Short mmCIF file of C-alpha atoms in Angstrom, two decimals:
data_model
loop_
_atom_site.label_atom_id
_atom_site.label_comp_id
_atom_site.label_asym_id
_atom_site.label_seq_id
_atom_site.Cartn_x
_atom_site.Cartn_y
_atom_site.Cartn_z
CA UNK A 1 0.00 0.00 0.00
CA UNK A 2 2.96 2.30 0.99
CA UNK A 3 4.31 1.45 -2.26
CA UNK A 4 1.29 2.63 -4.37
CA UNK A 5 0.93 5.77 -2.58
CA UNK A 6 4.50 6.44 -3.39
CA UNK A 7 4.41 5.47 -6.54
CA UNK A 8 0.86 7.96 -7.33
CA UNK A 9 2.59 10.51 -5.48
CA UNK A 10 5.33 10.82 -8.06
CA UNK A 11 3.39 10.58 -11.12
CA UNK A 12 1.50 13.40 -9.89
CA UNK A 13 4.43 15.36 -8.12
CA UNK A 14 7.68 14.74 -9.96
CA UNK A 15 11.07 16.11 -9.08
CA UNK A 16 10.38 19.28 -12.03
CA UNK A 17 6.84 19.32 -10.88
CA UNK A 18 8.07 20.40 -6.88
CA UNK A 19 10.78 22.75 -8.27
CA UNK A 20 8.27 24.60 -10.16
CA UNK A 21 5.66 24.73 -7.50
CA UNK A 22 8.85 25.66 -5.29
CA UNK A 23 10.10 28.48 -7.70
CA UNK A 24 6.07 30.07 -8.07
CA UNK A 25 5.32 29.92 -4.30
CA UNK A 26 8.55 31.66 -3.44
CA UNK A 27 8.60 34.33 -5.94
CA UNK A 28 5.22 34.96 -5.21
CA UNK A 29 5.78 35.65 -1.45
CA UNK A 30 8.51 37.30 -2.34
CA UNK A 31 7.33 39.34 -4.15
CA UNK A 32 4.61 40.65 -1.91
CA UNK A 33 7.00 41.57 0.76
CA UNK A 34 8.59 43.41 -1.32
CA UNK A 35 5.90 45.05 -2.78
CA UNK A 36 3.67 45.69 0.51
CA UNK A 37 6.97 46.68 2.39
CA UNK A 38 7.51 49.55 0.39
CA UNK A 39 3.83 49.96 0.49
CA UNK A 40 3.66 50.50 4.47
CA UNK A 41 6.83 52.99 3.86
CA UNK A 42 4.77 55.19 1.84
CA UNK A 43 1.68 55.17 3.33
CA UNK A 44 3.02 55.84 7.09
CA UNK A 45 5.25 58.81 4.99
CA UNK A 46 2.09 60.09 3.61
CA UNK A 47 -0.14 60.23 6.50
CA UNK A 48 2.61 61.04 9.16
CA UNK A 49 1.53 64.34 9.66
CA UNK A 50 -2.33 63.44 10.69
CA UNK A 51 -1.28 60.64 12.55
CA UNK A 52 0.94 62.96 14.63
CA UNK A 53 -1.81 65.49 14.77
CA UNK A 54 -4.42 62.65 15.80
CA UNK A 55 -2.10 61.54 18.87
CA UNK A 56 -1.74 57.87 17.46
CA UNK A 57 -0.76 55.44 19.60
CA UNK A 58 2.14 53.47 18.84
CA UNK A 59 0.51 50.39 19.77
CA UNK A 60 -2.39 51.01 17.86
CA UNK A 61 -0.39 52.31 14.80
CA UNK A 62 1.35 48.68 15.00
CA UNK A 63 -2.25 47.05 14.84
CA UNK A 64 -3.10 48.42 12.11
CA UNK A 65 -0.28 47.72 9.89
CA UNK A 66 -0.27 44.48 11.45
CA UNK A 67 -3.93 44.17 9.86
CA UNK A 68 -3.17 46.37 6.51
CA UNK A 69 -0.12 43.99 5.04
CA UNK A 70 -2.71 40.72 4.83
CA UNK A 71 -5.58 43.30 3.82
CA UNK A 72 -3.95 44.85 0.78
CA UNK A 73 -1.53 41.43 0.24
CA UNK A 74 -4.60 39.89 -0.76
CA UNK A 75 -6.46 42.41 -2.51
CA UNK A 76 -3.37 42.51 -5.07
CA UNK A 77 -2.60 38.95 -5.14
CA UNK A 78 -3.73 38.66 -8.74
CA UNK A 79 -1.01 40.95 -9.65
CA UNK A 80 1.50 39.32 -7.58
CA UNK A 81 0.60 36.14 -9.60
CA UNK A 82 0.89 37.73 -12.74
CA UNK A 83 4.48 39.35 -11.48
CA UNK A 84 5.46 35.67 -10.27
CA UNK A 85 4.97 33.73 -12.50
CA UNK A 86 6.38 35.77 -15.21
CA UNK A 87 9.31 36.76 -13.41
CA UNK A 88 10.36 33.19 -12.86
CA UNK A 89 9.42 31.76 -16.06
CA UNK A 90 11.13 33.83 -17.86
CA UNK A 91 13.89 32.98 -15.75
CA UNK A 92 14.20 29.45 -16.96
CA UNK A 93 13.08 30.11 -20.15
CA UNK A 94 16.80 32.46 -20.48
CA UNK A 95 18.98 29.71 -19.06
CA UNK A 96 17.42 27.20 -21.53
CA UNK A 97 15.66 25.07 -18.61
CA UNK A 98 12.43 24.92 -20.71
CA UNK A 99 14.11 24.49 -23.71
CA UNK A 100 15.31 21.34 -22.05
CA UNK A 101 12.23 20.10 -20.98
CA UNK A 102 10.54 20.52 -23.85
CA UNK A 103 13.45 18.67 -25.45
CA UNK A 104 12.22 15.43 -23.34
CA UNK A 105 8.69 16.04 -24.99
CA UNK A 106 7.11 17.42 -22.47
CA UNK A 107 4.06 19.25 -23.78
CA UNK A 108 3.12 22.73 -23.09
CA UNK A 109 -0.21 20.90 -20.80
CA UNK A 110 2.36 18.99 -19.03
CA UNK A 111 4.18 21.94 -18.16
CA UNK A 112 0.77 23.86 -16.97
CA UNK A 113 0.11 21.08 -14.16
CA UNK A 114 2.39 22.74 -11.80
CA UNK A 115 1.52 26.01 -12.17
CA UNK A 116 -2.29 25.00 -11.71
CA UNK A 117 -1.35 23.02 -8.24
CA UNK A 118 0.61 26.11 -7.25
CA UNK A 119 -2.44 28.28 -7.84
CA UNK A 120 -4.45 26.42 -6.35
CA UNK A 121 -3.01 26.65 -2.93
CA UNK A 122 -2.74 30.33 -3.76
CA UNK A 123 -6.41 30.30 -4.38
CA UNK A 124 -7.52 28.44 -1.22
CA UNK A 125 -5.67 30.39 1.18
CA UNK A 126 -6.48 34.04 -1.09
CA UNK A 127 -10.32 32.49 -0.29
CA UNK A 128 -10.20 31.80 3.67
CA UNK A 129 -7.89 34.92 4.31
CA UNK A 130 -11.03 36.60 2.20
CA UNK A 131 -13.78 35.81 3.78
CA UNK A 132 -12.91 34.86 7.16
CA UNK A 133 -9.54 35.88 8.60
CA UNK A 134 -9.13 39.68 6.91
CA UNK A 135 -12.54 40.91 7.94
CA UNK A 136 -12.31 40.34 11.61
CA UNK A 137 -8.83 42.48 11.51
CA UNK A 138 -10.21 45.09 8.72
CA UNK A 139 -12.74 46.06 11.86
CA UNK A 140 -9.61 47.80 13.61
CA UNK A 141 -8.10 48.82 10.38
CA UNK A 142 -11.19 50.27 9.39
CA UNK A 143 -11.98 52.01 13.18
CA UNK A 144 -8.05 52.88 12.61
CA UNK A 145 -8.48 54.92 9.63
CA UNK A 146 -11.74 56.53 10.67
CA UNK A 147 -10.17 57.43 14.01
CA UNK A 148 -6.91 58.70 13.00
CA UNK A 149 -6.74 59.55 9.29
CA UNK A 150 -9.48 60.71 8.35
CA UNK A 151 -10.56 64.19 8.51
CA UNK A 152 -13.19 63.61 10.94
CA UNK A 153 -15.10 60.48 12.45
CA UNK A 154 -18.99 60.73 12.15
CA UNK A 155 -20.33 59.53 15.32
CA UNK A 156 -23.83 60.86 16.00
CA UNK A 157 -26.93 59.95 13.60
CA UNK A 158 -30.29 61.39 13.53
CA UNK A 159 -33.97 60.80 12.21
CA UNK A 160 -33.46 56.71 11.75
CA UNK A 161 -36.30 55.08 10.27
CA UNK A 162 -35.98 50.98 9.16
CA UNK A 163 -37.99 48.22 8.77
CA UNK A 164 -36.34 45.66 11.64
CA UNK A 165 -39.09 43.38 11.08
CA UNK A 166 -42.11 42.02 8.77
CA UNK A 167 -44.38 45.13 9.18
CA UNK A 168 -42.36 46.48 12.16
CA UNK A 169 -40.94 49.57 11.91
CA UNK A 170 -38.07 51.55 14.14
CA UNK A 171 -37.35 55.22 14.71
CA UNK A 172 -35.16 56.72 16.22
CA UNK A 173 -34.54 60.39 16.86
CA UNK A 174 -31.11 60.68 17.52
CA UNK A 175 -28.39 58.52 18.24
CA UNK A 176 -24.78 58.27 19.61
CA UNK A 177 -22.21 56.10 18.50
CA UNK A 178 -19.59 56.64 21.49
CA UNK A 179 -22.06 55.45 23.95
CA UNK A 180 -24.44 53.43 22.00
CA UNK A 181 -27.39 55.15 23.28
CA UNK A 182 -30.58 56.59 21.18
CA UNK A 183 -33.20 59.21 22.30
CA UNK A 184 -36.76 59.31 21.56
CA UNK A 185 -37.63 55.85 20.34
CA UNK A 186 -40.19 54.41 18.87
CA UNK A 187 -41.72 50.69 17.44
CA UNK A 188 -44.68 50.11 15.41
CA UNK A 189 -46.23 47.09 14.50
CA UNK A 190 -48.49 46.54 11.50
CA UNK A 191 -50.62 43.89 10.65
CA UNK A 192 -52.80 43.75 7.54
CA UNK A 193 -51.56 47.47 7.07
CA UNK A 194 -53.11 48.70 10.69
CA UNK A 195 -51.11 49.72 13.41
CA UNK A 196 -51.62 46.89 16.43
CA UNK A 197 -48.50 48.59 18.36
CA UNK A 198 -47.01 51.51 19.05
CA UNK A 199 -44.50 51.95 21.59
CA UNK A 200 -42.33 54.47 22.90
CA UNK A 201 -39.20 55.17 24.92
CA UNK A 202 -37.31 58.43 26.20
CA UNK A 203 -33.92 56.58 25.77
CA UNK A 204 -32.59 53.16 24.11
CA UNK A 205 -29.09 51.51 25.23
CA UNK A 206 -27.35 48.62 22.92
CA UNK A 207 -26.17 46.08 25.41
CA UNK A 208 -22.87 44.47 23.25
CA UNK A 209 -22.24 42.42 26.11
CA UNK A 210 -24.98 40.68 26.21
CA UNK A 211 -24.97 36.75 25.30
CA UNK A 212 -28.25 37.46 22.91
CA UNK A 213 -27.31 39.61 19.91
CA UNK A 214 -29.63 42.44 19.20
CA UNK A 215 -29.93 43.15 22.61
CA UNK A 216 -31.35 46.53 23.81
CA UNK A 217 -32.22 47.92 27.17
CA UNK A 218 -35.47 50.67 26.88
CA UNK A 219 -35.77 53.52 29.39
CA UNK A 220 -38.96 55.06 30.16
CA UNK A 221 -41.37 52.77 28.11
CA UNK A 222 -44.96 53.17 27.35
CA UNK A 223 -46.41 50.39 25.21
CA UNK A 224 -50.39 51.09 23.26
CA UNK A 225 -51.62 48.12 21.77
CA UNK A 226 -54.48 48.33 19.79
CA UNK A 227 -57.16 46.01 18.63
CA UNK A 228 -60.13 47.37 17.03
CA UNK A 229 -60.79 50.47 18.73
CA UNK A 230 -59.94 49.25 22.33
CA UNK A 231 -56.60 50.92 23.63
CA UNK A 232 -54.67 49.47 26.35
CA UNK A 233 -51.66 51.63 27.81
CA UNK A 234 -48.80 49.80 29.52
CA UNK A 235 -45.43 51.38 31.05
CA UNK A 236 -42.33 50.20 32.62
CA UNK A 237 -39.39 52.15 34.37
CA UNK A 238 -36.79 50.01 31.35
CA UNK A 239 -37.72 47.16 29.59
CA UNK A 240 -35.03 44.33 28.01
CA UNK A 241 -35.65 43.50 24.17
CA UNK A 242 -34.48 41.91 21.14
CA UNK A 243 -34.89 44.35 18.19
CA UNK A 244 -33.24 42.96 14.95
CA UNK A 245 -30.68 46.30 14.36
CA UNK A 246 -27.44 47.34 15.65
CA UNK A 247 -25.62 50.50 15.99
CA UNK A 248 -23.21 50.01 12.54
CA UNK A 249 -26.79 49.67 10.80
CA UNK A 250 -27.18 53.29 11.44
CA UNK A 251 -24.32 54.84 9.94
CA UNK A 252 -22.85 54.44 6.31
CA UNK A 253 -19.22 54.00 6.74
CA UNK A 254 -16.60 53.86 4.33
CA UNK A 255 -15.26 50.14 3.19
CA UNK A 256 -17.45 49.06 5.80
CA UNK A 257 -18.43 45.82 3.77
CA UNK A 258 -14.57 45.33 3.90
CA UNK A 259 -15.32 44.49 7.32
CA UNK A 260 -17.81 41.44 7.82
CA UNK A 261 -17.08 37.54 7.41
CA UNK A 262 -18.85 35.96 4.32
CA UNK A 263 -21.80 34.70 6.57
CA UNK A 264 -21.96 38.44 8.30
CA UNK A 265 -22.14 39.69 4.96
CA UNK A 266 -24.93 37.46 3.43
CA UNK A 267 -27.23 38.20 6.94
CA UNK A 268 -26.44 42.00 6.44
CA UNK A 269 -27.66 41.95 2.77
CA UNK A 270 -30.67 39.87 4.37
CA UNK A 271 -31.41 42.56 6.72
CA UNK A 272 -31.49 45.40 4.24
CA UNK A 273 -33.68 44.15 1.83
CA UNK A 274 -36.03 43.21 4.76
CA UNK A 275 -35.74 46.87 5.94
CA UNK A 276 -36.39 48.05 2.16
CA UNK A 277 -32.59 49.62 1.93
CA UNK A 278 -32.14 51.20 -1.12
CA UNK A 279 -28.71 49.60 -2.64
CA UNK A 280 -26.89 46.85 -1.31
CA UNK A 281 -25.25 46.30 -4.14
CA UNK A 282 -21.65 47.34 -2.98
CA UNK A 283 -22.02 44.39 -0.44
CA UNK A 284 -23.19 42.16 -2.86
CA UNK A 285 -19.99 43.04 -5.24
CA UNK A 286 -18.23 42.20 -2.35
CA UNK A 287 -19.52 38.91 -1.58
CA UNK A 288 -18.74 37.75 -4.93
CA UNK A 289 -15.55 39.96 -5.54
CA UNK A 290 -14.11 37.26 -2.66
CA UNK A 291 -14.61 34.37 -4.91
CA UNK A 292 -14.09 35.95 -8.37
CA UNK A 293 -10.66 37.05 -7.53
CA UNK A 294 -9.38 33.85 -5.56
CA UNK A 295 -10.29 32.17 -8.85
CA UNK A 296 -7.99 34.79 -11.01
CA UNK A 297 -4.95 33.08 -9.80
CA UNK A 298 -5.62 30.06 -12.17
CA UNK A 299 -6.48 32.51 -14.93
CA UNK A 300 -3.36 34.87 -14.29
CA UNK A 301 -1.21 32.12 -14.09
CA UNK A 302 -1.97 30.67 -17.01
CA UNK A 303 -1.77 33.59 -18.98
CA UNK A 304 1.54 34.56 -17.65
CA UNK A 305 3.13 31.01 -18.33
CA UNK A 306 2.07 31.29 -22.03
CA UNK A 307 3.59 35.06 -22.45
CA UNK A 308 7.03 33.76 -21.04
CA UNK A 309 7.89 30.25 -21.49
CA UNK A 310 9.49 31.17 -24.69
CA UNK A 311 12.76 33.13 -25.28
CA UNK A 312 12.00 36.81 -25.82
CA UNK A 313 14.42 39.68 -27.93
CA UNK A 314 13.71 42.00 -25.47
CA UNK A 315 14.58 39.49 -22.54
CA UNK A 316 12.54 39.42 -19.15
CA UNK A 317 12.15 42.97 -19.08
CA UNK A 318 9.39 42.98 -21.99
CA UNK A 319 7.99 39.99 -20.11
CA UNK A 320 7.54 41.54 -17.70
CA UNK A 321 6.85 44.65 -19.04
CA UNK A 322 3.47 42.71 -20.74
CA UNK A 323 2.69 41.22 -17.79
CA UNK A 324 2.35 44.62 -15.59
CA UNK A 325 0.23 46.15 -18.52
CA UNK A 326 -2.16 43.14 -18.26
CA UNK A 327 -2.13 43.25 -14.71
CA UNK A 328 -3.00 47.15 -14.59
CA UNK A 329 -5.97 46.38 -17.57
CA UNK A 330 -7.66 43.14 -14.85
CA UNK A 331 -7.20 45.81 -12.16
CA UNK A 332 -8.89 48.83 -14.39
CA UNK A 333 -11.52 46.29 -15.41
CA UNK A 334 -12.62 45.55 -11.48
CA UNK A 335 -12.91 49.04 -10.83
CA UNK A 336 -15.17 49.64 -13.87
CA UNK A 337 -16.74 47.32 -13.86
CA UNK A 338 -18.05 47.21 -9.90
CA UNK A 339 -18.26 51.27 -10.43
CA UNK A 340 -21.26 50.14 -13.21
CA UNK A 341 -22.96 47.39 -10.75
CA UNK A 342 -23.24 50.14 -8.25
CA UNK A 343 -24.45 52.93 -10.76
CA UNK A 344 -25.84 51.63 -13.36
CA UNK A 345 -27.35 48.49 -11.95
CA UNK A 346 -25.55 45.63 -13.35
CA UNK A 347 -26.37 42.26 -11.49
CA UNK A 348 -23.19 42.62 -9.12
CA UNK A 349 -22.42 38.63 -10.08
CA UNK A 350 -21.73 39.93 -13.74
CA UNK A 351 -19.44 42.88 -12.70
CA UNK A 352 -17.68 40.89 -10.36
CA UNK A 353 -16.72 38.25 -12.32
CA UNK A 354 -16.56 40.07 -15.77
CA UNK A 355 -12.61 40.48 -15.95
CA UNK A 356 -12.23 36.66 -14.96
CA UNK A 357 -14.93 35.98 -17.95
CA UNK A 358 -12.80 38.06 -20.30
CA UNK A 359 -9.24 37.01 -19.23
CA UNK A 360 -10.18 33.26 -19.29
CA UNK A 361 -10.65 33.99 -23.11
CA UNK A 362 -7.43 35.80 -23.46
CA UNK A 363 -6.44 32.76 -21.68
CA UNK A 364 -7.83 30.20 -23.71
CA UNK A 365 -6.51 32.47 -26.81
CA UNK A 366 -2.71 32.26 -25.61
CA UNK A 367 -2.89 28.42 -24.63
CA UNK A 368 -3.97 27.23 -27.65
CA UNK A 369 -1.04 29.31 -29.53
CA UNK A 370 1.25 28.10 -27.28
CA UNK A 371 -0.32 24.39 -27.73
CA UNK A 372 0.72 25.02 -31.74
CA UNK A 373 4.11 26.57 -31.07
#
């Protein structure tokens, strides 16, 4: 049995196959820390002087670049695939090394395998750092940057009106962020379009350390429930009560869909549309943004092994050259085409997979030359 194992797991991972992987996976990481080091230089350079003005402290400042280097590692790693893979390809391909395996007969497929097993682990981990690991620190990046570089923090909200509920609406007349508390509250229930409920309360407190989520403490409560034209008044001194908002739900923050898990994200889409929110759709380009680009690393890949496996005049330099123009077009693409979900309505699974849709043919274009070369 040990003997059959061994011998599948050389057919599928020869001794070329492992130095390949090798090469890709260490350029690629290489490349990033590179890349994102100089990065943090000139984005600490560049907001310095607020920082300073802000009183930063150096604990937090650490935080958050301990959070931003994963955060913007992954958002680019499509063009760190693109760099890696043609960096080092073109590397062999100028001391001959694919020349010599292609010598053996090794096809231009045969050759792919690698690079599709090395993208592939590039993918998986681009996907769980995505959805479930770099949203839980982009909360503190994000409180970071509203705290200390930007111009000023909006922490106070007034007039709230949403639907928490089938045919329950909230209001609130003003809130405050810094101590989660809201003034001059009220509920109304609805059945059948008539009002069953309407309560009321001076002041409303979030409790986040309560076990229950959605948990809210009322102050001075007085409760009319209705049925037909009988009244009956109740009050309390504070009242506990689930009520399906929280306090982010009342203020639009920047990149704040940067900040929730996959699942937080589905449940806060779920929760708009219940509440009649006007456009989710930046959190539904999100959602599928996650997937679309931890997929671009087979894509990428792909089209970077057939632009440099061959011997160029210009060398690796107009490689690479290629490769960073392609990589700045997939980038331009995202933008544009997300900008049009948002604006112009586009189903947000179309613009956020559109550049994959078009590079796979550019793809598929390039591997079939190659095939023929």
């Amino acid at each position: 049995m040990k003997h059959f194992l061994r011998n599948i797991r050389l057919a599928l991972f020869s001794r070329l196959d492992r130095y390949i992987i090798v090469k890709f996976l260490g350029t690629y990481f290489f490349s990033i820390i590179l890349i994102i080091s100089i990065a943090v230089v000139f984005d600490f350079a560049e907001h310095s002087g607020r920082l300073t003005m802000n009183h930063a402290p150096t604990m937090a400042l650490i935080k958050y670049y301990f959070n931003f280097v994963p955060f913007y590692s992954n958002l680019f790693s499509a063009l760190f695939v693109f760099i890696a893979v043609i960096f080092f390809t073109s590397k062999l391909a100028e001391n001959s090394e694919i020349i010599a395996m292609m010598s053996t007969g090794m096809s231009i497929r045969r050759l792919w395998r690698p690079y599709m097993v090395a993208s592939m682990f590039i993918a998986v981990l681009s996907l769980v750092l995505g959805t479930e690991v770099i949203p839980r620190g982009s909360v503190k990046r994000v409180e970071f940057e509203m705290k200390y570089k930007s111009k000023k923090r909006v922490e106070v909200s007034e007039h709230i009106q949403l639907q928490v509920d089938t045919g329950v609406i909230a209001y609130i007349d003003f809130f405050d962020l810094r101590s989660k508390s809201g003034y001059r509250f009220s509920l109304d229930k609805f059945q059948n379009k008539s009002l069953v409920s309407h309560l009321t309360a001076q002041r409303i407190q979030y409790d986040s350390l309560a076990d229950e989520r959605f948990h809210w403490r009322l102050f001075d409560v007085k409760i009319r429930t209705l049925s037909g034209l009988r009244e009956h008044i109740t009050t309390h001194h504070f009242l506990d009560s689930v009520i399906i908002m929280e306090p982010k739900d009342f203020f639009v923050v920047k990149n704040q869909q940067q900040t929730f898990t996959n699942r937080e994200l589905l449940d806060y889409i779920d929760r708009q549309r219940l509440r009649g929110a006007g456009n989710v759709t930046v959190f539904e380009v999100e959602y599928h943004k996650r997937f679309a680009d931890s997929f671009a690393a087979f894509i990428l890949s792909t089209i970077g092994l057939c632009l440099s496996f061959r011997k160029r005049k210009g060398g690796m330099g107009a490689s690479l050259g290629l490769g960073l123009a392609l990589s700045a077009t997939y980038i331009l693409l995202q933008t544009v085409s997300s900008t049009f979900a948002i604006n112009s309505n586009w189903p947000p699974m179309l613009a956020a997979w559109l550049p994959n849709i078009i590079f796979t043919l550019v793809a598929i274009y390039l591997f079939r030359n190659a095939q023929k070369a």
